[in-house]
């Protein structure tokens, strides 16, 4: 039996996505920039995918740019906006619980002399909007925030940020890391006044190595890569056509079952939390089930164990989870997210993340709970010897 509960790290590609990509690799393999029929056919498929994804995001198709994934999208937006606007100010704002693909950019600019404000979060991982408002000054050129946190699933109130900028008469740009939000919670990029938004294909049962960046038509930034002028000069390089088309197919399917999938996953999370609380002692649930948290992510601390040990116990029984972000899983540093929400060292040490998809079932969770109880009992017995 194989139970996959690490969907925040990556998801299993849908069969339809694989079939579409196989067709592109075997049959429609022309370069979209070529002038012959095969190039034109590939270009048409890229345009189809762009329109599908733009419609899903309720944006213009010429505001969507394809990249290699979420990390590149974050870099392209953040560095591109900062480099273009340095003459207007040297202050940038983010939070303490961002993904490394955002935090490391900010640390780099901080080392180069920019002023950086790292916003605190509460015990649920939510920023204080008053602190944000007080942090904005005449030198602020960019605010970058994650919509859904990848470790604990907290949802930031991004819909209120543009109102604060308007009230402060600030011309700062607003970038949102939407990688864990895309395809999982309702999005209103235009209504929220977001200037740029990053997402990735492999979080929604699409392929790895492909992502996207929404740039409001009024945003002008400096590209990071120069070359053939693809993606309207914002991201040069021959397009990853199979990846783009595969992501388009994943979004097409997702669009038809978005609300049903969300409701199913919400019920799965509630069911799992209910059994955890009733059947396992000495735990701390770090991800709620209310509107402040994504239904797709559940972070739990098990006292008296090490998360990595529990992960391997479950793996032996065919259950796959994580101890945090896959992008920083090899780091020896304790999770900056868990420390920021006030967890004690023993709580951080015993923390694991279960992340769901609509492909999971209650039967999967029942099996996981049974194995989890046995594993915890054995680990705690061994460590108390």
Short mmCIF file of C-alpha atoms in Angstrom, two decimals:
data_model
loop_
_atom_site.label_atom_id
_atom_site.label_comp_id
_atom_site.label_asym_id
_atom_site.label_seq_id
_atom_site.Cartn_x
_atom_site.Cartn_y
_atom_site.Cartn_z
CA UNK A 1 0.00 0.00 0.00
CA UNK A 2 1.20 3.53 -0.83
CA UNK A 3 -0.34 6.53 0.92
CA UNK A 4 1.01 9.85 -0.35
CA UNK A 5 0.51 12.72 2.13
CA UNK A 6 3.31 15.03 0.99
CA UNK A 7 1.35 16.99 -1.61
CA UNK A 8 2.77 20.36 -0.53
CA UNK A 9 6.19 19.16 -1.66
CA UNK A 10 4.89 17.92 -4.98
CA UNK A 11 1.86 16.15 -6.40
CA UNK A 12 1.39 13.10 -8.57
CA UNK A 13 0.88 14.19 -12.20
CA UNK A 14 -2.54 13.33 -13.60
CA UNK A 15 -2.69 10.67 -16.31
CA UNK A 16 -4.22 13.22 -18.69
CA UNK A 17 -1.26 15.55 -18.08
CA UNK A 18 1.23 12.79 -18.83
CA UNK A 19 -0.64 11.87 -22.01
CA UNK A 20 -0.71 15.49 -23.18
CA UNK A 21 3.00 15.92 -22.51
CA UNK A 22 3.84 12.65 -24.23
CA UNK A 23 1.99 13.86 -27.33
CA UNK A 24 3.97 17.11 -27.27
CA UNK A 25 7.28 15.27 -26.90
CA UNK A 26 6.56 12.66 -29.57
CA UNK A 27 4.49 14.55 -32.12
CA UNK A 28 4.24 18.29 -31.55
CA UNK A 29 7.90 18.92 -30.74
CA UNK A 30 8.55 22.02 -32.83
CA UNK A 31 10.07 25.23 -31.48
CA UNK A 32 7.32 27.87 -31.01
CA UNK A 33 9.64 30.49 -32.50
CA UNK A 34 10.08 28.56 -35.75
CA UNK A 35 8.20 29.84 -38.81
CA UNK A 36 7.19 26.45 -40.23
CA UNK A 37 4.04 24.46 -39.48
CA UNK A 38 5.52 22.46 -36.61
CA UNK A 39 6.61 25.66 -34.92
CA UNK A 40 3.17 27.15 -35.47
CA UNK A 41 1.48 24.06 -33.98
CA UNK A 42 3.65 24.29 -30.87
CA UNK A 43 2.94 28.01 -30.58
CA UNK A 44 -0.82 27.32 -30.76
CA UNK A 45 -0.56 24.84 -27.87
CA UNK A 46 1.38 27.37 -25.76
CA UNK A 47 -1.28 29.98 -26.51
CA UNK A 48 -4.01 27.49 -25.54
CA UNK A 49 -2.33 26.82 -22.17
CA UNK A 50 -1.77 30.54 -21.55
CA UNK A 51 -5.45 31.28 -22.16
CA UNK A 52 -6.60 28.39 -19.93
CA UNK A 53 -4.45 29.55 -17.01
CA UNK A 54 -5.21 33.25 -17.51
CA UNK A 55 -8.95 32.52 -17.50
CA UNK A 56 -8.56 30.52 -14.30
CA UNK A 57 -6.75 33.44 -12.64
CA UNK A 58 -9.16 35.99 -14.18
CA UNK A 59 -6.29 37.96 -15.70
CA UNK A 60 -5.32 39.00 -19.23
CA UNK A 61 -3.34 36.43 -21.17
CA UNK A 62 -0.59 39.00 -21.88
CA UNK A 63 -0.12 39.40 -18.12
CA UNK A 64 1.00 35.78 -17.74
CA UNK A 65 4.63 34.72 -18.15
CA UNK A 66 5.93 31.15 -18.07
CA UNK A 67 8.99 30.32 -15.96
CA UNK A 68 10.77 27.20 -14.70
CA UNK A 69 8.81 27.21 -11.43
CA UNK A 70 7.90 29.11 -8.30
CA UNK A 71 11.45 29.93 -7.24
CA UNK A 72 12.26 31.57 -10.56
CA UNK A 73 8.93 33.41 -10.54
CA UNK A 74 9.64 34.83 -7.09
CA UNK A 75 13.15 35.85 -8.13
CA UNK A 76 12.01 37.38 -11.40
CA UNK A 77 9.30 39.48 -9.74
CA UNK A 78 11.14 40.54 -6.59
CA UNK A 79 14.55 41.23 -8.12
CA UNK A 80 13.03 42.69 -11.26
CA UNK A 81 10.87 45.16 -9.33
CA UNK A 82 13.60 46.14 -6.87
CA UNK A 83 16.25 46.65 -9.54
CA UNK A 84 13.87 48.78 -11.58
CA UNK A 85 12.84 50.99 -8.66
CA UNK A 86 15.97 51.43 -6.54
CA UNK A 87 16.15 55.08 -7.48
CA UNK A 88 12.81 55.66 -5.72
CA UNK A 89 13.68 54.05 -2.37
CA UNK A 90 15.72 51.48 -0.50
CA UNK A 91 13.15 49.88 1.84
CA UNK A 92 11.49 46.49 1.30
CA UNK A 93 9.09 44.50 3.49
CA UNK A 94 8.38 40.80 3.96
CA UNK A 95 7.48 38.44 6.83
CA UNK A 96 9.59 36.15 8.99
CA UNK A 97 7.89 32.98 7.71
CA UNK A 98 8.43 33.29 3.97
CA UNK A 99 9.77 30.53 1.75
CA UNK A 100 13.57 30.57 1.24
CA UNK A 101 13.03 31.66 -2.38
CA UNK A 102 11.76 34.95 -0.94
CA UNK A 103 13.71 35.28 2.32
CA UNK A 104 17.06 34.60 0.71
CA UNK A 105 16.46 37.33 -1.88
CA UNK A 106 15.66 39.81 0.88
CA UNK A 107 18.76 38.78 2.85
CA UNK A 108 20.85 39.31 -0.28
CA UNK A 109 19.52 42.85 -0.73
CA UNK A 110 19.95 43.51 2.97
CA UNK A 111 23.62 42.56 2.64
CA UNK A 112 23.84 45.03 -0.25
CA UNK A 113 22.60 47.88 1.94
CA UNK A 114 18.81 47.94 1.56
CA UNK A 115 16.62 48.38 4.64
CA UNK A 116 14.51 45.30 5.22
CA UNK A 117 11.54 44.93 7.56
CA UNK A 118 10.70 41.35 8.57
CA UNK A 119 7.16 41.32 9.94
CA UNK A 120 6.34 39.22 13.00
CA UNK A 121 3.49 36.70 12.97
CA UNK A 122 1.13 35.48 15.69
CA UNK A 123 0.79 31.89 16.94
CA UNK A 124 -1.22 31.02 13.82
CA UNK A 125 1.38 32.49 11.46
CA UNK A 126 -0.65 35.59 10.55
CA UNK A 127 1.00 38.99 10.14
CA UNK A 128 -0.13 42.07 12.11
CA UNK A 129 -1.61 44.53 9.62
CA UNK A 130 -0.96 47.43 12.00
CA UNK A 131 2.74 46.54 12.09
CA UNK A 132 2.72 46.40 8.29
CA UNK A 133 1.09 49.82 8.04
CA UNK A 134 3.53 51.35 10.52
CA UNK A 135 6.47 49.87 8.60
CA UNK A 136 5.59 51.52 5.28
CA UNK A 137 7.39 54.81 4.64
CA UNK A 138 8.33 57.05 1.72
CA UNK A 139 11.30 54.80 0.88
CA UNK A 140 9.26 51.56 0.65
CA UNK A 141 9.33 50.13 -2.88
CA UNK A 142 8.14 46.54 -2.40
CA UNK A 143 6.09 44.32 -0.08
CA UNK A 144 6.35 40.55 -0.67
CA UNK A 145 4.16 38.11 1.23
CA UNK A 146 3.25 34.44 0.95
CA UNK A 147 -0.49 33.84 0.57
CA UNK A 148 -0.50 30.29 2.03
CA UNK A 149 2.38 29.21 4.22
CA UNK A 150 3.97 26.00 2.99
CA UNK A 151 4.65 24.54 6.46
CA UNK A 152 1.57 25.38 8.55
CA UNK A 153 -0.97 26.45 5.93
CA UNK A 154 -1.82 29.86 7.41
CA UNK A 155 -3.51 32.24 4.96
CA UNK A 156 -2.27 35.83 5.06
CA UNK A 157 -4.81 38.68 4.70
CA UNK A 158 -3.34 39.83 1.39
CA UNK A 159 -6.67 41.27 0.31
CA UNK A 160 -6.14 44.09 2.84
CA UNK A 161 -2.60 45.08 1.88
CA UNK A 162 -3.46 47.23 -1.15
CA UNK A 163 -5.98 49.18 0.95
CA UNK A 164 -3.19 49.97 3.40
CA UNK A 165 -0.90 51.09 0.57
CA UNK A 166 -3.65 53.32 -0.78
CA UNK A 167 -4.32 54.79 2.66
CA UNK A 168 -0.60 55.49 3.11
CA UNK A 169 -0.41 56.93 -0.44
CA UNK A 170 2.44 54.54 -1.06
CA UNK A 171 3.61 53.61 -4.53
CA UNK A 172 5.20 50.37 -3.29
CA UNK A 173 4.60 47.26 -5.38
CA UNK A 174 2.92 44.20 -3.88
CA UNK A 175 4.20 40.71 -4.74
CA UNK A 176 2.44 37.55 -3.56
CA UNK A 177 4.03 34.11 -3.42
CA UNK A 178 1.01 32.04 -4.40
CA UNK A 179 2.67 28.68 -4.84
CA UNK A 180 0.71 26.86 -2.11
CA UNK A 181 -2.47 28.83 -2.89
CA UNK A 182 -2.76 28.37 -6.66
CA UNK A 183 -5.53 25.90 -7.42
CA UNK A 184 -6.30 25.34 -3.74
CA UNK A 185 -8.09 28.42 -2.44
CA UNK A 186 -10.18 31.06 -4.27
CA UNK A 187 -8.04 33.80 -5.84
CA UNK A 188 -8.99 37.36 -6.79
CA UNK A 189 -5.72 38.90 -7.98
CA UNK A 190 -7.27 41.93 -9.65
CA UNK A 191 -9.72 42.62 -6.85
CA UNK A 192 -6.95 42.36 -4.25
CA UNK A 193 -4.71 44.77 -6.14
CA UNK A 194 -1.80 42.35 -6.43
CA UNK A 195 0.99 43.50 -8.75
CA UNK A 196 2.71 40.14 -9.21
CA UNK A 197 1.83 36.56 -8.29
CA UNK A 198 3.95 33.41 -8.58
CA UNK A 199 2.80 29.80 -8.98
CA UNK A 200 4.10 26.38 -9.92
CA UNK A 201 2.78 23.45 -11.97
CA UNK A 202 3.86 20.55 -9.81
CA UNK A 203 1.68 21.59 -6.85
CA UNK A 204 -1.53 20.97 -8.83
CA UNK A 205 -0.88 17.54 -10.37
CA UNK A 206 1.05 19.07 -13.24
CA UNK A 207 4.72 18.61 -14.22
CA UNK A 208 7.81 19.83 -12.42
CA UNK A 209 10.07 22.42 -14.00
CA UNK A 210 7.28 24.74 -15.07
CA UNK A 211 5.67 27.70 -13.34
CA UNK A 212 4.14 31.04 -14.01
CA UNK A 213 4.20 34.67 -13.02
CA UNK A 214 1.32 37.11 -13.21
CA UNK A 215 2.48 40.67 -13.79
CA UNK A 216 -0.12 43.40 -13.76
CA UNK A 217 0.00 45.19 -17.13
CA UNK A 218 1.16 48.37 -15.35
CA UNK A 219 4.22 46.68 -13.81
CA UNK A 220 7.51 47.23 -15.59
CA UNK A 221 10.51 45.28 -14.33
CA UNK A 222 14.06 44.52 -15.36
CA UNK A 223 14.44 40.95 -16.70
CA UNK A 224 17.03 38.67 -15.11
CA UNK A 225 17.70 36.61 -18.25
CA UNK A 226 18.48 38.08 -21.67
CA UNK A 227 18.45 36.23 -24.96
CA UNK A 228 15.93 35.53 -27.68
CA UNK A 229 13.19 37.73 -26.26
CA UNK A 230 10.68 34.95 -25.53
CA UNK A 231 7.82 35.70 -23.12
CA UNK A 232 7.79 39.27 -24.44
CA UNK A 233 11.36 39.83 -23.27
CA UNK A 234 10.60 39.17 -19.60
CA UNK A 235 11.96 35.61 -19.62
CA UNK A 236 14.14 34.73 -22.61
CA UNK A 237 14.91 31.14 -23.50
CA UNK A 238 13.15 28.50 -25.59
CA UNK A 239 9.83 27.69 -23.93
CA UNK A 240 9.33 24.41 -22.09
CA UNK A 241 6.42 23.52 -24.36
CA UNK A 242 5.59 20.07 -22.91
CA UNK A 243 5.69 21.57 -19.41
CA UNK A 244 3.53 24.55 -20.36
CA UNK A 245 0.95 22.35 -22.07
CA UNK A 246 1.03 19.87 -19.18
CA UNK A 247 0.37 22.66 -16.68
CA UNK A 248 -2.41 23.96 -18.90
CA UNK A 249 -4.06 20.53 -18.92
CA UNK A 250 -3.75 20.30 -15.11
CA UNK A 251 -5.44 23.70 -14.75
CA UNK A 252 -8.16 22.76 -17.23
CA UNK A 253 -9.04 19.69 -15.14
CA UNK A 254 -8.68 21.58 -11.88
CA UNK A 255 -11.04 24.30 -13.06
CA UNK A 256 -13.81 21.74 -13.55
CA UNK A 257 -13.53 20.27 -10.05
CA UNK A 258 -12.09 23.12 -7.98
CA UNK A 259 -14.88 23.51 -5.43
CA UNK A 260 -15.58 19.79 -5.09
CA UNK A 261 -11.89 19.09 -4.47
CA UNK A 262 -11.71 21.82 -1.84
CA UNK A 263 -14.75 20.49 -0.01
CA UNK A 264 -13.42 16.93 -0.09
CA UNK A 265 -10.01 17.91 1.27
CA UNK A 266 -11.59 20.06 3.98
CA UNK A 267 -13.61 17.06 5.18
CA UNK A 268 -10.51 14.85 5.09
CA UNK A 269 -8.56 17.32 7.21
CA UNK A 270 -11.37 17.68 9.76
CA UNK A 271 -11.72 13.90 9.96
CA UNK A 272 -7.98 13.39 10.43
CA UNK A 273 -7.71 16.08 13.13
CA UNK A 274 -10.70 14.61 14.95
CA UNK A 275 -9.12 11.16 15.12
CA UNK A 276 -5.74 12.59 16.08
CA UNK A 277 -7.20 14.48 19.04
CA UNK A 278 -9.31 11.56 20.21
CA UNK A 279 -6.78 8.76 19.82
CA UNK A 280 -3.27 10.17 20.29
CA UNK A 281 -1.93 11.88 23.40
CA UNK A 282 0.77 14.54 23.78
CA UNK A 283 0.23 16.31 20.46
CA UNK A 284 -0.11 19.92 19.36
CA UNK A 285 -2.10 20.82 16.23
CA UNK A 286 -0.41 23.79 14.53
CA UNK A 287 -2.87 24.11 11.60
CA UNK A 288 -6.55 24.84 12.21
CA UNK A 289 -9.59 24.05 10.08
CA UNK A 290 -11.11 27.55 9.97
CA UNK A 291 -10.84 30.10 7.17
CA UNK A 292 -7.38 31.21 8.35
CA UNK A 293 -5.80 27.95 7.18
CA UNK A 294 -5.55 26.02 3.93
CA UNK A 295 -7.43 22.71 4.08
CA UNK A 296 -4.55 21.08 2.21
CA UNK A 297 -1.94 21.42 4.98
CA UNK A 298 -1.86 19.97 8.50
CA UNK A 299 1.13 20.57 10.77
CA UNK A 300 1.33 18.52 13.98
CA UNK A 301 3.86 18.32 16.83
CA UNK A 302 4.21 14.93 18.57
CA UNK A 303 5.90 15.24 21.95
CA UNK A 304 8.77 12.97 22.89
CA UNK A 305 9.78 11.99 19.36
CA UNK A 306 11.84 13.33 16.48
CA UNK A 307 9.87 14.14 13.38
CA UNK A 308 12.47 12.63 11.07
CA UNK A 309 12.34 9.31 12.95
CA UNK A 310 8.55 9.22 12.69
CA UNK A 311 8.77 10.03 8.97
CA UNK A 312 10.93 6.95 8.35
CA UNK A 313 8.71 4.71 10.49
CA UNK A 314 5.74 5.68 8.35
CA UNK A 315 7.76 5.35 5.16
CA UNK A 316 8.47 1.69 5.98
CA UNK A 317 4.70 1.13 5.92
CA UNK A 318 4.24 2.96 2.61
CA UNK A 319 3.11 6.31 4.05
CA UNK A 320 4.85 9.45 2.82
CA UNK A 321 4.84 12.70 4.82
CA UNK A 322 7.42 15.44 5.50
CA UNK A 323 9.00 17.29 8.38
CA UNK A 324 8.57 20.67 6.68
CA UNK A 325 9.47 22.36 3.43
CA UNK A 326 11.05 20.02 0.89
CA UNK A 327 13.15 22.93 -0.37
CA UNK A 328 14.95 23.18 2.98
CA UNK A 329 14.65 19.61 4.27
CA UNK A 330 18.42 19.06 4.21
CA UNK A 331 19.11 22.13 6.33
CA UNK A 332 20.28 21.51 9.90
CA UNK A 333 18.58 24.70 11.07
CA UNK A 334 15.29 24.35 12.93
CA UNK A 335 12.27 25.59 11.01
CA UNK A 336 12.16 29.39 10.98
CA UNK A 337 8.39 29.17 10.54
CA UNK A 338 7.82 27.06 13.65
CA UNK A 339 10.16 29.23 15.71
CA UNK A 340 8.34 32.35 14.50
CA UNK A 341 4.96 31.07 15.73
CA UNK A 342 6.43 30.44 19.18
CA UNK A 343 6.91 26.67 19.27
CA UNK A 344 9.31 25.35 21.90
CA UNK A 345 12.34 23.33 20.80
CA UNK A 346 10.78 20.00 21.85
CA UNK A 347 7.66 20.86 19.85
CA UNK A 348 9.67 21.82 16.78
CA UNK A 349 11.71 18.64 17.02
CA UNK A 350 8.60 16.45 16.93
CA UNK A 351 6.79 18.26 14.13
CA UNK A 352 5.66 16.69 10.86
CA UNK A 353 3.48 17.92 8.01
CA UNK A 354 0.65 16.00 6.41
CA UNK A 355 -0.48 17.57 3.14
CA UNK A 356 -3.53 16.28 1.33
CA UNK A 357 -4.96 16.16 -2.16
CA UNK A 358 -8.34 15.21 -3.59
CA UNK A 359 -6.76 11.89 -4.56
CA UNK A 360 -6.61 10.90 -0.88
CA UNK A 361 -9.44 8.99 0.80
CA UNK A 362 -10.69 8.34 4.34
CA UNK A 363 -9.39 4.80 3.94
CA UNK A 364 -5.91 6.27 3.40
CA UNK A 365 -6.23 8.30 6.59
CA UNK A 366 -7.57 5.37 8.63
CA UNK A 367 -4.55 3.28 7.64
CA UNK A 368 -2.24 6.22 8.38
CA UNK A 369 -3.76 6.69 11.85
CA UNK A 370 -3.37 3.01 12.70
CA UNK A 371 0.28 2.99 11.63
CA UNK A 372 0.89 6.35 13.30
CA UNK A 373 -0.41 5.14 16.68
CA UNK A 374 1.73 2.00 16.58
CA UNK A 375 4.80 3.96 15.47
CA UNK A 376 4.46 6.60 18.16
CA UNK A 377 3.99 3.97 20.84
CA UNK A 378 7.12 2.14 19.72
CA UNK A 379 9.26 5.28 19.35
CA UNK A 380 8.21 6.64 22.75
CA UNK A 381 8.84 3.25 24.38
CA UNK A 382 12.33 3.02 22.89
CA UNK A 383 13.31 6.60 23.78
CA UNK A 384 12.23 6.11 27.42
CA UNK A 385 14.52 3.09 27.94
#
